[in-house]
Amino acid sequence: MAASVRLLVRRVTRLSHGHVTVCPSGPSGPSGRCCWAPSSCRCFSDDRNTHFGFETVPEAEKAKRVYKVFENVAQNYDVMNDAMSLGIHRLWKDTLLHVMNPQPGARLLDVAGGTGDIAFRFLEYIRSQRERQRRHVARSMQALSWKDISDVYAAREGGEDGPRESRAVVCDINKEMLKVGKQKADSMDMSAGLSWVVGDAEELPFDDEQFDIYTVAFGIRNVTHIDQALQEALRVLKPGGRFMCLEFSKVRDPVLARLYDTYSFKIIPVLGEVIAGDWKSYQYLVESIRRFPDQEEFKRMIEDTGFYCVRYHNLTGGVVALHSGYKL
Amino acid sequence: MAALLRGLRAGRALRGLGGAVAAPTATNPKCSSLRRGFHCAALRLQDESKPYKPPTSSSTTYHEHYQAHSTEQDTTAASQGGAAADPAEEEASRPNTSYQDQSGEQGEEYETEEQLQARILAAALEFVPQHGWSMEAIAAGAETLGLSSASTGMFYNGAGDLVLHFIAQCNSQLTEILAEQHKHVQLGQAEPKKTADFLRDAVETRLRMYIPYIETWPQAMSILLLPHNIPDSLKHLSTLVDDIWFYAGDRSTDMNWYTKRAALTGIYNTTELVMVQDSSPDFQDTWNFLDNRIQDVVNMATTAKQAQATGEAVVQGLMGAAVTLKNLTGMNQRR
């Protein structure tokens, strides 16, 4: 057991240095069957095979299996997030919102948004911005004459309700996740300005140039063709729109990497089994993290799609990276 | 007078700080791809001019290049500006050309990101009276250009970027005006002004550019005083003062170079402060204040010269008295 874990960790650290080289596995690791393709490039498009965690599967099958995974975890998704990340995922999502700094009137598309965390935070942020603006206007109105104030009231009643309302659309391929999200929204009484749409990230059911901000938080690694998802993002964004992606990424520091790997492969699947009763899904989760390209490569992919001013911030030492690009 | 001395001391202290900060950043000719941005453009603008070297005979060409580059940055006809720019400058401002070639069309007729950012900030200036110097103004400016308000995320410094852009624009306008006047004088079409008058006119012209934004100018000044903005704002200030003295005809290469610039910095800063709380018609009080301060400096210079001359005369008189005394007592005779 110790030997196979050591093998796994060594393999994982080699992977974490950005190479997608694969090597034959030893006898059964905790994941059961690990079929490695002999060379890395065969894992992707040519043979219509792709990776599902550390397995290789036909592309057509990957989407189905991902769907099954999230169907299984939907009910306990938020609880598991808190347990696995020790609540730090809230900070990551808050950081995403702070970096985004949305202006009132912005329209958000949250893809693979599932339970709606980003969309809720977005609406809260916009609401508090609006409050601040209103307070600012009220303060500046304090020295006005009666006539000016009544003019302002007349304008406000006659015209539209202030500037455009912000809207958030949560899009997910998985109906179960959306259902959980809708329930959360209803219980938190935050349904105003939210829409829930079923859609595939590789083929979004929206017209061109509809949204100001496109976010995908911890979802893009589950997509079969990441470049197609990026193309779709470029399509639905308005000119000047922003693409933001929060995703697990490679940890640079070797000490932290070791700790992280041990935690990922030994503790998370156990938590999954104990809390959600599903070892395999969380095994898939940590493996899919390892198969995702690292920060620089993902940045290159985003630039290749046609985004400008692409930057990334490392959060928690590289465990999570926030990539951002603009459609200019 | 006391106010001027305080201003001078403050100016000298700030310049000392600026000198320590400007030196390392002056050695940054190119920017890596990750630092593409307006800050990069501002740095390059400063590198084009000569921040702390005493002006040499080739400084005219430097100044024209600086003007040409900065006017190119600030015009709204970005595509024309792009075509007219120095080819070397275009290359330097697009360090990461490979991905742009791959993605086919560049979206804005070969405009660089810095040029687009400059355009957004120029458009945002219109909304400053309404929204103040803030991200809302930048968002409104982006929207007039047809871009989504999310593009304001490109400006990490937010309001600071807007204020610094405006200051750079004012400085380049002033340099153009001074160069025009200089050309007229050289062609003999106008009389050269006395130094005091020249300084007064230059500072007045420069401060008049703030008049449309005078309501919100205190907010802008406070933004410029934020610690991460101080290096940039000091650079702009020092370039401004340097330009004014250059066109005033200063070619000094000794301690005067520093004292003159310190004096003008003090005058400029104090006049700006007077201007933001001036409520007289057409800011007449401010211009009177400016006149008085410049008069003070001129008087001080004259007084210094007089004191020096008097001192020399006194010393000579004493020497003469001593020689006479030696003669009288017979000590001067040779035996």
XYZ file of C-alpha atoms in Angstrom:
663
model
C 0.000 0.000 0.000
C 2.786 2.377 0.970
C 4.775 1.424 -2.104
C 1.892 2.033 -4.475
C 1.103 5.334 -2.780
C 4.751 6.359 -3.147
C 4.557 5.409 -6.799
C 1.410 7.447 -7.185
C 2.932 10.454 -5.467
C 6.062 10.249 -7.598
C 3.942 10.029 -10.715
C 1.895 12.925 -9.541
C 4.897 15.105 -8.803
C 6.285 14.340 -12.223
C 2.943 15.331 -13.721
C 2.923 18.463 -11.665
C 6.081 19.632 -13.419
C 3.947 20.351 -16.431
C 4.729 17.268 -18.490
C 1.867 15.179 -19.608
C 4.076 12.137 -19.905
C 2.528 8.977 -18.646
C 4.128 5.821 -17.410
C 2.761 2.371 -16.801
C 1.241 2.022 -13.401
C 2.137 -0.593 -10.866
C -0.416 -2.942 -9.461
C -3.702 -1.595 -8.274
C -3.556 1.867 -6.819
C -6.585 3.134 -4.969
C -8.242 4.009 -8.238
C -8.532 0.452 -9.448
C -7.769 0.196 -13.129
C -5.359 2.759 -14.564
C -4.981 2.295 -18.302
C -2.226 4.533 -19.548
C -1.756 5.291 -23.198
C 1.838 4.663 -24.247
C 2.439 8.232 -25.327
C 0.932 11.502 -24.261
C -0.392 12.837 -27.557
C -2.604 9.843 -28.066
C -4.579 10.863 -25.043
C -6.093 13.752 -26.953
C -7.847 14.451 -30.182
C -6.332 12.095 -32.763
C -7.722 8.801 -31.539
C -10.856 10.529 -30.172
C -9.743 9.526 -26.714
C -9.454 11.801 -23.799
C -8.648 11.671 -20.134
C -11.159 11.061 -17.395
C -9.069 11.546 -14.308
C -6.173 9.173 -14.795
C -8.156 6.939 -17.137
C -8.340 7.198 -20.865
C -11.823 7.125 -22.281
C -13.413 7.830 -25.652
C -14.431 11.444 -25.935
C -18.092 10.698 -26.354
C -18.079 8.845 -23.093
C -16.338 11.507 -21.031
C -19.266 13.910 -21.042
C -21.608 11.181 -19.915
C -19.330 10.067 -17.116
C -18.820 13.637 -15.916
C -22.592 14.050 -15.930
C -22.954 10.945 -13.771
C -20.320 12.190 -11.346
C -22.042 15.492 -10.771
C -25.453 13.954 -10.672
C -24.208 11.848 -7.782
C -22.559 14.647 -5.861
C -25.119 17.386 -6.457
C -26.934 17.071 -3.164
C -23.800 17.213 -1.021
C -21.777 19.468 -3.317
C -21.609 22.492 -1.053
C -20.998 20.490 2.097
C -18.202 18.586 0.429
C -16.657 21.808 -0.870
C -16.505 23.164 2.642
C -15.108 19.934 4.033
C -12.470 19.406 1.376
C -11.157 22.931 1.195
C -11.711 23.674 4.881
C -13.960 26.516 3.853
C -11.220 28.220 1.825
C -13.260 27.905 -1.373
C -15.380 30.792 -0.103
C -12.293 32.971 0.024
C -11.348 31.921 -3.490
C -14.753 32.867 -4.791
C -14.688 36.155 -2.897
C -11.317 36.928 -4.458
C -12.798 36.214 -7.876
C -15.479 38.798 -7.228
C -13.019 41.379 -5.942
C -10.779 41.000 -8.949
C -13.819 41.135 -11.204
C -15.044 44.381 -9.594
C -18.289 44.419 -11.580
C -19.935 47.751 -12.306
C -23.691 48.100 -11.776
C -25.543 47.106 -14.917
C -23.146 44.325 -15.852
C -24.494 40.994 -17.089
C -22.825 37.863 -15.859
C -22.771 34.415 -17.377
C -21.627 31.784 -14.930
C -20.905 28.581 -16.809
C -20.724 25.290 -14.951
C -22.106 27.430 -12.175
C -24.067 24.586 -10.718
C -25.123 25.603 -7.280
C -24.793 29.279 -8.089
C -22.121 30.444 -5.632
C -20.579 32.942 -8.025
C -23.904 34.309 -9.202
C -25.076 34.955 -5.634
C -21.881 36.740 -4.766
C -22.115 38.784 -7.955
C -25.604 40.001 -7.122
C -24.592 40.842 -3.556
C -21.593 42.821 -4.772
C -23.669 44.775 -7.288
C -26.289 45.448 -4.660
C -23.750 46.907 -2.240
C -22.181 48.973 -5.032
C -25.593 50.390 -5.845
C -26.131 51.222 -2.178
C -22.825 53.024 -2.074
C -23.688 54.982 -5.199
C -27.067 55.919 -3.813
C -25.514 57.096 -0.583
C -23.016 59.136 -2.573
C -25.786 60.717 -4.602
C -27.800 61.403 -1.455
C -24.836 63.077 0.177
C -24.260 65.289 -2.829
C -27.942 66.096 -2.912
C -27.925 67.499 0.598
C -26.888 70.949 -0.533
C -29.401 71.180 -3.364
C -32.350 73.478 -3.392
C -35.902 72.202 -3.121
C -36.450 72.637 -6.818
C -33.466 70.464 -7.733
C -34.507 67.697 -5.384
C -38.047 67.576 -6.758
C -36.612 67.460 -10.272
C -34.524 64.459 -9.315
C -37.551 62.677 -7.868
C -39.587 63.397 -10.982
C -36.827 62.039 -13.194
C -36.493 58.912 -11.112
C -40.203 58.115 -11.235
C -40.717 59.005 -14.877
C -37.644 57.406 -16.355
C -36.279 53.908 -15.991
C -35.433 52.490 -12.608
C -31.952 53.954 -12.460
C -29.347 52.469 -14.783
C -29.761 48.990 -16.279
C -30.401 46.187 -13.839
C -27.660 43.649 -13.444
C -28.484 40.123 -14.417
C -26.798 36.839 -13.710
C -27.344 33.703 -15.762
C -26.232 30.397 -14.324
C -25.626 27.811 -17.007
C -24.822 24.181 -16.282
C -25.029 20.967 -18.229
C -26.333 19.128 -15.203
C -29.959 19.544 -14.199
C -29.374 18.210 -10.702
C -26.834 20.879 -9.890
C -29.150 23.591 -11.202
C -31.974 22.217 -9.106
C -29.856 22.452 -5.974
C -28.881 25.987 -6.943
C -32.469 27.052 -7.473
C -33.434 25.668 -4.094
C -30.621 27.640 -2.491
C -31.723 30.802 -4.254
C -35.282 30.383 -3.084
C -34.249 29.720 0.479
C -31.945 32.750 0.493
C -34.600 34.803 -1.273
C -32.199 35.927 -3.958
C -34.096 34.944 -7.071
C -34.337 38.481 -8.436
C -32.099 38.940 -11.447
C -31.097 35.265 -11.655
C -31.748 32.846 -14.477
C -31.008 29.130 -14.564
C -30.252 27.650 -17.954
C -29.255 24.144 -18.966
C -26.471 24.262 -21.508
C -23.226 22.733 -22.669
C -20.126 24.895 -22.241
C -18.901 23.788 -25.657
C -22.098 24.963 -27.291
C -23.791 27.695 -25.299
C -27.477 28.367 -25.990
C -26.979 32.115 -26.224
C -26.619 34.625 -28.994
C -23.375 36.416 -29.778
C -22.218 39.303 -27.642
C -24.691 39.018 -24.833
C -22.660 39.198 -21.670
C -20.215 41.529 -19.997
C -18.540 38.924 -17.844
C -18.119 35.187 -18.358
C -16.976 33.166 -15.391
C -16.275 29.506 -14.981
C -15.361 28.399 -11.482
C -13.928 24.906 -11.062
C -15.804 23.711 -14.116
C -13.598 24.010 -17.134
C -11.447 21.005 -16.331
C -14.509 18.800 -16.728
C -15.115 19.988 -20.271
C -14.046 17.579 -23.003
C -12.775 20.207 -25.426
C -11.464 23.125 -23.450
C -10.597 25.175 -26.529
C -14.165 24.900 -27.771
C -15.416 26.177 -24.446
C -12.997 29.094 -24.731
C -14.237 29.819 -28.262
C -17.793 29.871 -27.015
C -16.774 32.243 -24.238
C -15.270 34.576 -26.822
C -18.441 34.387 -28.869
C -20.961 35.272 -26.172
C -18.929 38.096 -24.673
C -19.520 41.681 -25.691
C -16.531 43.679 -27.002
C -14.595 44.692 -23.918
C -16.065 41.764 -22.031
C -14.046 39.810 -19.535
C -13.383 36.097 -19.264
C -12.521 34.832 -15.815
C -11.658 31.301 -14.862
C -11.103 29.989 -11.371
C -9.531 26.565 -11.473
C -7.266 24.249 -9.597
C -3.762 24.502 -10.868
C -0.179 23.461 -10.240
C 1.512 24.188 -6.973
C 5.054 25.447 -7.527
C 6.576 24.992 -4.135
C 7.742 21.356 -3.792
C 7.028 21.078 -0.059
C 3.521 22.401 -0.439
C 3.074 20.182 -3.508
C 3.888 17.078 -1.508
C 1.479 18.019 1.247
C -1.188 18.885 -1.275
C -0.790 15.581 -3.114
C -0.947 13.574 0.056
C -4.041 15.470 1.127
C -5.675 15.082 -2.279
C -5.135 11.419 -2.780
C -5.406 10.127 0.725
C -7.887 12.351 2.516
C -10.320 13.703 -0.061
C -11.642 10.386 -1.390
C -12.058 9.236 2.198
C -14.060 12.364 2.998
C -16.089 11.700 -0.115
C -16.884 8.195 1.064
C -17.727 9.273 4.584
C -19.799 12.364 3.871
C -21.279 11.703 0.459
C -20.924 7.959 0.186
C -19.053 8.250 -3.097
C -15.369 7.425 -3.268
C -15.086 7.226 -7.054
C -16.442 10.691 -7.781
C -13.956 12.391 -5.525
C -11.179 10.224 -6.877
C -12.150 11.563 -10.292
C -12.101 15.084 -8.882
C -8.521 14.983 -7.652
C -7.302 13.145 -10.719
C -8.928 15.643 -13.071
C -7.131 18.406 -11.207
C -3.820 16.747 -12.025
C -4.696 16.399 -15.701
C -5.554 20.049 -16.175
C -2.843 22.216 -17.844
C -0.774 24.411 -15.576
C -1.016 28.179 -15.226
C 1.257 29.197 -18.096
C -0.146 26.687 -20.525
C -3.722 27.592 -19.783
C -2.790 31.243 -20.204
C -1.392 30.385 -23.627
C -4.578 28.543 -24.530
C -6.645 31.567 -23.582
C -4.425 33.868 -25.621
C -4.612 31.528 -28.611
C -8.373 31.719 -28.538
C -8.159 35.463 -29.033
C -8.314 37.074 -25.630
C -6.043 39.984 -24.744
C -4.439 41.192 -21.537
C -4.420 37.655 -20.185
C -3.169 37.412 -16.641
C -3.367 34.974 -13.801
C -3.166 35.216 -10.027
C -2.129 32.284 -7.904
C -4.246 31.765 -4.830
C -3.182 29.671 -1.863
C 0.270 29.110 -3.302
C -0.900 27.858 -6.687
C -3.538 25.432 -5.520
C -6.024 27.637 -7.357
C -5.314 30.007 -10.214
C -7.525 32.852 -11.383
C -7.092 33.528 -15.104
C -8.550 36.617 -16.695
C -8.670 37.828 -20.300
C -10.505 40.469 -22.295
C -12.257 40.383 -25.616
C -10.947 43.530 -27.265
C 7.269 84.440 2.044
C 7.042 81.914 4.822
C 4.625 79.963 2.701
C 7.106 79.950 -0.148
C 9.922 78.723 2.091
C 7.721 75.958 3.438
C 6.763 75.036 -0.081
C 10.414 75.019 -1.108
C 11.366 72.760 1.770
C 8.511 70.416 0.980
C 9.434 70.478 -2.679
C 13.051 69.682 -1.942
C 12.064 66.827 0.345
C 9.700 65.409 -2.262
C 12.299 65.752 -4.967
C 14.822 63.915 -2.833
C 12.304 61.090 -2.494
C 11.536 61.205 -6.180
C 15.219 61.059 -7.053
C 15.673 57.888 -5.062
C 12.655 56.302 -6.688
C 13.053 57.491 -10.268
C 16.589 56.217 -10.716
C 15.837 52.468 -10.696
C 12.751 52.807 -12.873
C 14.596 54.874 -15.472
C 16.551 51.786 -16.489
C 13.509 49.887 -17.737
C 13.443 50.245 -21.510
C 11.178 47.298 -22.363
C 8.319 45.655 -20.573
C 7.738 41.945 -20.286
C 4.468 40.612 -21.594
C 2.972 40.323 -18.140
C 3.508 44.045 -17.512
C 1.859 45.242 -20.684
C -0.366 47.977 -19.505
C -0.783 51.644 -19.021
C 1.798 51.715 -16.246
C 4.203 50.348 -18.827
C 3.226 53.119 -21.208
C 3.656 55.749 -18.516
C 7.098 54.406 -17.674
C 8.100 54.483 -21.312
C 6.809 58.017 -21.643
C 9.100 59.015 -18.786
C 12.027 57.110 -20.201
C 11.717 59.053 -23.435
C 12.236 62.338 -21.599
C 15.254 62.841 -19.412
C 14.083 62.955 -15.803
C 17.161 63.971 -13.835
C 19.964 64.796 -16.191
C 20.771 68.479 -16.712
C 19.610 69.405 -20.211
C 22.208 69.119 -22.924
C 22.274 70.529 -26.423
C 20.535 67.447 -27.821
C 17.617 67.909 -25.494
C 15.570 69.639 -28.198
C 15.329 66.425 -30.162
C 14.461 64.519 -26.980
C 11.651 66.923 -26.314
C 10.220 66.710 -29.786
C 10.362 62.942 -29.670
C 8.641 62.993 -26.289
C 5.941 65.275 -27.639
C 5.431 63.250 -30.758
C 5.207 60.058 -28.752
C 2.873 61.415 -26.130
C 0.587 63.174 -28.595
C 0.461 59.944 -30.515
C -0.598 58.149 -27.377
C -3.283 60.649 -26.623
C -4.974 61.185 -29.952
C -8.243 59.448 -30.435
C -7.440 58.598 -34.043
C -5.603 55.562 -32.858
C -5.095 53.900 -36.194
C -3.495 57.003 -37.646
C -1.420 57.326 -34.534
C -0.373 53.723 -34.849
C 0.734 54.174 -38.430
C 2.581 57.391 -37.726
C 4.421 56.008 -34.717
C 8.098 55.207 -34.684
C 8.375 51.592 -35.916
C 10.808 50.805 -33.136
C 8.279 52.115 -30.647
C 5.560 49.873 -32.073
C 7.804 46.852 -31.725
C 8.700 47.740 -28.186
C 5.071 48.174 -27.245
C 4.109 44.779 -28.655
C 6.582 42.430 -27.078
C 4.464 39.306 -27.478
C 3.780 39.328 -31.205
C 3.422 35.581 -31.713
C -0.096 35.139 -30.373
C -1.349 38.181 -32.204
C -0.231 36.704 -35.495
C -1.951 33.438 -34.726
C -5.281 34.899 -33.814
C -5.661 36.625 -37.170
C -7.433 39.929 -36.844
C -6.313 42.045 -33.954
C -9.662 43.529 -33.204
C -8.775 47.237 -33.241
C -6.880 47.835 -36.503
C -3.459 47.008 -35.125
C -3.957 49.200 -32.120
C -1.976 48.100 -29.109
C -3.539 47.522 -25.744
C -1.908 50.661 -24.365
C -3.452 52.744 -27.107
C -6.846 51.272 -26.380
C -6.411 51.980 -22.689
C -5.380 55.548 -23.495
C -8.524 55.936 -25.597
C -10.735 54.622 -22.828
C -9.173 57.003 -20.313
C -9.527 59.943 -22.684
C -13.211 59.110 -23.105
C -13.591 58.694 -19.352
C -12.459 62.273 -18.692
C -15.823 63.538 -19.877
C -17.583 61.725 -17.062
C -15.312 62.939 -14.315
C -17.439 65.934 -13.314
C -20.356 63.550 -12.848
C -18.715 60.531 -11.229
C -15.504 61.911 -9.846
C -12.132 60.298 -10.470
C -13.276 56.721 -10.059
C -13.916 53.417 -11.747
C -17.455 54.532 -12.588
C -16.071 57.304 -14.780
C -13.799 54.812 -16.528
C -16.724 52.411 -17.015
C -18.821 55.197 -18.505
C -15.919 56.125 -20.800
C -15.518 52.520 -21.935
C -19.202 52.363 -22.730
C -19.059 55.401 -25.006
C -16.398 53.549 -26.981
C -18.706 50.576 -27.349
C -16.842 48.400 -24.877
C -18.419 46.624 -21.966
C -17.905 48.071 -18.501
C -16.031 44.890 -17.587
C -13.022 46.187 -19.525
C -12.311 48.566 -16.646
C -10.673 45.583 -14.950
C -7.664 46.268 -17.175
C -6.849 49.265 -15.021
C -5.386 47.840 -11.869
C -4.760 51.249 -10.466
C -8.290 52.361 -11.219
C -8.758 56.043 -10.492
C -4.990 56.500 -10.245
C -4.599 55.496 -13.872
C -7.179 58.075 -14.902
C -5.574 60.906 -12.951
C -2.059 60.070 -14.144
C -3.259 59.875 -17.720
C -4.861 63.299 -17.395
C -1.696 64.791 -15.901
C 0.450 63.337 -18.664
C -1.954 64.759 -21.218
C -1.809 68.227 -19.632
C 1.977 68.102 -19.540
C 2.231 67.218 -23.186
C -0.218 69.970 -24.128
C 1.864 72.475 -22.193
C 5.038 71.282 -23.888
C 3.405 71.770 -27.276
C 2.330 75.289 -26.402
C 5.778 76.197 -25.083
C 7.444 74.728 -28.146
C 5.158 76.763 -30.394
C 6.042 79.948 -28.556
C 9.715 79.046 -28.702
C 9.461 78.568 -32.453
C 7.794 81.942 -32.856
C 10.555 83.610 -30.874
C 13.211 81.850 -32.914
C 11.586 82.938 -36.150
C 11.585 86.462 -34.833
C 7.824 86.722 -34.889
C 7.597 87.395 -31.147
C 9.642 89.052 -28.454
C 11.352 86.809 -25.921
C 9.721 87.240 -22.533
C 11.527 87.955 -19.309
C 12.071 84.897 -17.161
C 9.590 85.930 -14.472
C 6.856 86.617 -17.035
C 7.586 83.413 -18.873
C 7.319 81.355 -15.729
C 4.116 83.062 -14.743
C 2.510 82.474 -18.111
C 3.616 78.872 -18.244
C 2.298 78.031 -14.776
C -0.943 79.886 -15.448
C -1.495 78.054 -18.742
C -0.846 74.746 -17.059
C -3.145 75.414 -14.134
C -5.927 76.650 -16.379
C -6.150 73.128 -17.793
C -7.579 72.060 -14.453
C -10.471 74.506 -14.586
C -13.025 72.099 -16.128
C -12.313 69.608 -13.337
C -11.753 72.014 -10.503
C -14.698 70.701 -8.486
C -13.233 67.238 -8.267
C -9.587 68.268 -8.318
C -9.092 67.814 -4.543
C -10.097 64.174 -4.997
C -7.542 63.839 -7.781
C -4.828 65.412 -5.632
C -5.564 62.993 -2.824
C -5.379 60.070 -5.253
C -1.976 61.311 -6.406
C -0.772 61.300 -2.818
C -1.534 57.608 -2.310
C 1.745 55.785 -1.697
C 1.611 53.632 -4.808
C 0.961 56.691 -6.943
C 3.635 58.945 -5.483
C 6.514 57.795 -7.735
C 4.485 58.404 -10.875
C 3.065 61.731 -9.781
C 6.517 62.961 -8.756
C 7.885 61.933 -12.124
C 5.205 63.927 -13.905
C 5.802 66.923 -11.675
C 9.549 66.884 -12.189
C 9.166 66.538 -15.955
C 6.768 69.462 -15.981
C 9.088 71.716 -14.011
C 12.059 70.659 -16.095
C 10.225 71.429 -19.331
C 9.156 74.869 -18.159
C 12.679 75.799 -17.144
C 14.103 74.423 -20.364
C 11.837 76.592 -22.464
C 12.524 79.527 -20.146
C 16.077 79.285 -21.380
C 17.786 77.706 -18.411
C 21.068 76.066 -19.423
C 22.715 76.015 -16.033
C 24.921 73.102 -15.113
C 25.657 73.839 -11.471
C 23.741 74.038 -8.241
C 21.386 76.531 -9.881
C 19.789 73.712 -11.844
C 18.480 72.199 -8.623
C 17.571 75.407 -6.862
C 15.634 76.721 -9.830
C 13.616 73.557 -10.178
C 12.985 73.345 -6.471
C 11.759 76.932 -6.452
C 9.405 76.370 -9.360
C 8.096 73.151 -7.807
C 7.274 75.035 -4.653
C 5.558 77.813 -6.582
C 3.547 75.375 -8.674
C 2.372 73.253 -5.758
C 1.352 76.164 -3.589
C -0.461 77.873 -6.439
C -2.338 74.664 -7.180
C -3.433 74.483 -3.559
C -4.620 78.083 -3.657
C -6.497 77.384 -6.855
C -8.628 74.552 -5.497
C -10.158 76.772 -2.863
C -10.304 79.955 -4.898
C -13.739 81.348 -5.558
C -12.868 84.672 -7.175
C -14.000 85.340 -10.761
C -11.692 83.633 -13.240
C -9.401 82.648 -10.368
C -7.973 86.137 -10.173
C -6.771 85.565 -6.618
C -4.774 82.567 -7.729
C -2.978 84.496 -10.450
C -2.229 87.301 -8.018
C -0.798 84.764 -5.593
C 1.304 83.348 -8.404
C 2.606 86.798 -9.308
C 3.593 87.460 -5.733
C 5.402 84.149 -5.355
C 7.384 84.630 -8.520
C 8.207 88.147 -7.445
C 9.448 86.732 -4.147
C 11.777 84.347 -5.908
C 13.078 87.065 -8.187
C 13.603 89.350 -5.215
C 15.403 86.624 -3.363
C 17.698 86.068 -6.310
C 18.392 89.790 -6.592
C 18.945 90.056 -2.862
C 21.325 87.149 -2.936
C 23.337 88.779 -5.698
C 23.363 92.107 -3.900
C 24.457 90.469 -0.673
C 27.269 88.734 -2.464
C 28.403 91.983 -4.127
C 28.169 93.841 -0.857
C 30.109 91.148 0.868
C 32.882 91.367 -1.690
C 32.957 95.142 -1.424
C 33.160 94.941 2.350
C 35.992 92.444 2.189
C 37.904 94.631 -0.220
C 37.354 97.611 2.016
C 38.726 95.724 5.004
C 41.737 94.596 3.061
C 42.396 98.186 2.040
C 42.097 99.331 5.651
C 44.528 96.658 6.772
C 47.120 97.642 4.142
C 46.769 101.324 5.131
C 47.298 100.383 8.757
C 50.415 98.455 7.892
C 51.720 101.415 5.949
C 51.024 103.795 8.789
C 52.772 101.702 11.366
C 55.704 101.286 9.023
C 55.468 97.522 8.878
C 55.205 97.508 5.146
C 58.677 98.848 4.473
C 61.278 96.546 3.215
C 64.531 96.688 5.145
